[in-house]
XYZ file of C-alpha atoms in Angstrom:
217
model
C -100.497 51.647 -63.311
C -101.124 50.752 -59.640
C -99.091 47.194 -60.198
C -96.583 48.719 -62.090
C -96.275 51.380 -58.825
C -96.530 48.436 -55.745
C -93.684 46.618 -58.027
C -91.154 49.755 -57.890
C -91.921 50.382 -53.907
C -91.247 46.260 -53.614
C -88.064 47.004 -54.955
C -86.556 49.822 -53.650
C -87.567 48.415 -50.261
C -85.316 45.091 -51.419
C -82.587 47.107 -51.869
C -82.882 49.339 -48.967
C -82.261 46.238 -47.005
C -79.375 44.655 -48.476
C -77.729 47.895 -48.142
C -78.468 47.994 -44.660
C -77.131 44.063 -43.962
C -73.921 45.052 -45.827
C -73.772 48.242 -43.585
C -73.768 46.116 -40.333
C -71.202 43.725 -41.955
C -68.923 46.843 -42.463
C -69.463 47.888 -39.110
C -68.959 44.465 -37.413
C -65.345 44.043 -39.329
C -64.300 47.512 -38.662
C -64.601 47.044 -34.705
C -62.691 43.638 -35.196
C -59.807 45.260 -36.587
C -59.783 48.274 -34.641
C -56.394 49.133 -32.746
C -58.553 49.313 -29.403
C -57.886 45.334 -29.168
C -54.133 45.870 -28.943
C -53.597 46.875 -25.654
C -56.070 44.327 -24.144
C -53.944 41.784 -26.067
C -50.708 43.559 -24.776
C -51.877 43.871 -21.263
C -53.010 40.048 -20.977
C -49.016 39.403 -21.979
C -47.322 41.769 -20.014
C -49.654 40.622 -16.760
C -47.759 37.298 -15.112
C -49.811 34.186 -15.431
C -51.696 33.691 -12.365
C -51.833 30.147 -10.429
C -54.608 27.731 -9.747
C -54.858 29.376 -6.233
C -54.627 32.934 -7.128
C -51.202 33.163 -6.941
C -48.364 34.107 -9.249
C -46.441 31.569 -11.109
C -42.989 31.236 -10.740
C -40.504 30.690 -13.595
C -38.717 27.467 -14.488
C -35.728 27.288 -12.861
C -33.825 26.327 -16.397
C -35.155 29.650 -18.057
C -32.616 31.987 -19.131
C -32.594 35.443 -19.008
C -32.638 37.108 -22.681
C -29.559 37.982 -24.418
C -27.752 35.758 -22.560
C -26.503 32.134 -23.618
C -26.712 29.246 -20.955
C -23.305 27.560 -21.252
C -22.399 23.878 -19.398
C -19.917 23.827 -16.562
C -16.662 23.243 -17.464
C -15.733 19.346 -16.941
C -13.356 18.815 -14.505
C -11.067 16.178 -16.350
C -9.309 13.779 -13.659
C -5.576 14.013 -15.177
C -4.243 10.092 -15.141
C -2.485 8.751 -12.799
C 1.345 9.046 -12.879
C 3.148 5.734 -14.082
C 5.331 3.739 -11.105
C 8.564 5.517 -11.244
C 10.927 2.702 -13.232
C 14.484 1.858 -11.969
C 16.701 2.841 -12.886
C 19.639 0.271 -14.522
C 22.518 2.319 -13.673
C 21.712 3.068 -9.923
C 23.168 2.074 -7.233
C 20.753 -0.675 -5.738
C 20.145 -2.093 -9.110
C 24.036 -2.343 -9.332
C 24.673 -3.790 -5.616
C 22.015 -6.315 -6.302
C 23.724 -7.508 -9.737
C 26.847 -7.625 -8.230
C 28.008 -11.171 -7.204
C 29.394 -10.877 -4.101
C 31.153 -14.722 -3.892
C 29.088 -16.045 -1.026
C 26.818 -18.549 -0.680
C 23.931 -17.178 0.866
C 22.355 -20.909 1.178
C 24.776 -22.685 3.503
C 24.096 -26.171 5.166
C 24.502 -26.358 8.651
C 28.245 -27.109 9.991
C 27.814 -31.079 10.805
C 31.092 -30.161 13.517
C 30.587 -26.434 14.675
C 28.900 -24.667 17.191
C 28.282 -21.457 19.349
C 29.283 -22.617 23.167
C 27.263 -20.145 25.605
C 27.511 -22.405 29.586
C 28.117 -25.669 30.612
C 26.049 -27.527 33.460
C 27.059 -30.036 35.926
C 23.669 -31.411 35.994
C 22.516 -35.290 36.021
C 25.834 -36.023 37.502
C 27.922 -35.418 34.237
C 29.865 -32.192 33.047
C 27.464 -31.202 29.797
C 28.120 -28.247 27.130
C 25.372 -26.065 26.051
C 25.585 -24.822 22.880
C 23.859 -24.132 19.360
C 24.069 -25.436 15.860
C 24.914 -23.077 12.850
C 26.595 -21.956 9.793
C 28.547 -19.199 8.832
C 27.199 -16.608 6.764
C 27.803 -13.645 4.505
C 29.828 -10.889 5.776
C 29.728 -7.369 4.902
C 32.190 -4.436 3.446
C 32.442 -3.024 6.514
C 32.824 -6.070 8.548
C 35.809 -8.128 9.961
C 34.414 -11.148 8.392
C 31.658 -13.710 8.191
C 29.385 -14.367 11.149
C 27.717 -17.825 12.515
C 24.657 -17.608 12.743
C 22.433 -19.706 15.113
C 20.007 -21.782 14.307
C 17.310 -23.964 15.939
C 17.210 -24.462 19.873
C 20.253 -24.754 22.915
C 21.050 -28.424 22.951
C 24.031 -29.834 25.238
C 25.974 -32.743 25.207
C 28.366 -33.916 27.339
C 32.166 -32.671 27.780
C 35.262 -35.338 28.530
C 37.008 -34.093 31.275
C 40.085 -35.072 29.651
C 39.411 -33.196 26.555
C 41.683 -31.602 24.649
C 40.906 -27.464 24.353
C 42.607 -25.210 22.376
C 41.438 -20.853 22.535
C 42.279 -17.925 20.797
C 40.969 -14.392 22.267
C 39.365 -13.563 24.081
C 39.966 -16.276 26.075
C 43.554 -15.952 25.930
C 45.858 -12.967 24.207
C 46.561 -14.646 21.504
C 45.483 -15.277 17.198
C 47.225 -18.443 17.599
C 45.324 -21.330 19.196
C 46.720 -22.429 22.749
C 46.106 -25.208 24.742
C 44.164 -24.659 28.161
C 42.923 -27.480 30.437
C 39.010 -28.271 30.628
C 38.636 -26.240 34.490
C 40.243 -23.042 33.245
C 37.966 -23.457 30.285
C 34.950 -23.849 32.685
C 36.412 -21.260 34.700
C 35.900 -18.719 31.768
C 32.630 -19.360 30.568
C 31.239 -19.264 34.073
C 32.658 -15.825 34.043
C 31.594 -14.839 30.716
C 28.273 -17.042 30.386
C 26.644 -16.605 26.282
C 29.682 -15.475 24.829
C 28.298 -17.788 21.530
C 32.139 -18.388 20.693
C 32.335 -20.814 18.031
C 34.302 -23.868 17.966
C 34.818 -27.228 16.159
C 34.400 -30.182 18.260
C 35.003 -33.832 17.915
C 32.904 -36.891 19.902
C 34.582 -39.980 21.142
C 32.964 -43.251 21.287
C 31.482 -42.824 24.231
C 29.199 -39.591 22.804
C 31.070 -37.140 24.989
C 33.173 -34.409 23.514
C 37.078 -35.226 23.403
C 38.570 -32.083 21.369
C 37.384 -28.240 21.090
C 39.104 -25.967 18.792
C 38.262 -22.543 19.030
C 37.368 -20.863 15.656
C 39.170 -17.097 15.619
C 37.140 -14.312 14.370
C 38.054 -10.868 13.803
């Protein structure tokens, strides 16, 4: 009876235990998921994070407030640039420069005219100085063509015999007259660079013989 009694206490004292381990368990998982945790968590969220140094830590710059969207700036779209302004056919440059105007804008230089401006009595001889040309393209609103001048004054020298013939303004006259070689002299001395043009002639002995004054409007 006595082993039959020490087995029964053996028991009930097993059991007493495991009922007391599964009481702690109960306890420890109750206080787990008690709602006394929630603000602790809540609290450690709401609270800023704090630095290295102590210190709060500031935002990234590229955070965006909530509820509102970040958008990009709007490209600014460099329009293209405007297209050279064409000319036009029917204007009146593009017309002027079709038109043909009859005049050769590539003339040789007169082999027998030139633009008489003094004459010098130097080295003993009576010498013209003048300048080589051609004539060339005249406008609408001009009298007519003009010589124009090329290269350097050159001279040669003048017969004193020669035969001259002027038109204005030497004399008052369109019509070529016939003036001796002093009277000649006499007017370019008086009007020195005048540039009137003339056709000349050279005699065998390389001095001129003949002027013929060219008129011009």
């Amino acid at each position: 009876m006595k082993v039959t009694h020490r087995r029964r206490q053996i028991a009930l004292r097993t059991l007493a235990l495991s009922a007391c381990a599964a009481g702690v368990l109960a306890l420890t998982a109750c206080s787990s998921n008690s709602p006394q945790g929630a603000p602790a968590a809540t609290a450690a969220a709401a609270s800023p994070a704090k630095a290295g140094n102590g210190t709060e830590a500031t935002a990234p710059a590229t955070a965006v407030p909530a509820g509102k969207v970040s958008t990009p700036p709007a490209s600014k779209a460099t329009p293209p640039p405007a297209s050279p302004t064409s000319s036009i056919a029917g204007s009146p440059s593009a017309a002027a420069s079709a038109e043909d105007d009859g005049c050769d804008h590539k003339m040789p230089i007169s082999p027998d005219e030139i633009a008489v401006y003094r004459y010098t009595p130097e080295g003993g001889s009576l010498s013209l100085i003048f300048r080589h040309g051609n004539w060339g393209c005249g406008t609408p609103d001009s009298d007519g063509a003009p010589f124009e001048t090329v290269g350097k004054e050159t001279y040669l020298p003048l017969d004193q015999a020669a035969y001259i013939t002027v038109t204005n303004p030497i004399v008052t006259s369109t019509e070529n007259q016939h003036i001796g070689v002093q009277e000649f002299l006499d007017w370019l001395e008086a009007h020195p660079d005048s540039g009137l043009v003339f056709q000349y002639h050279v005699g065998a002995d390389g001095a001129i013989d003949s002027l013929e004054q060219i008129f011009t409007p």
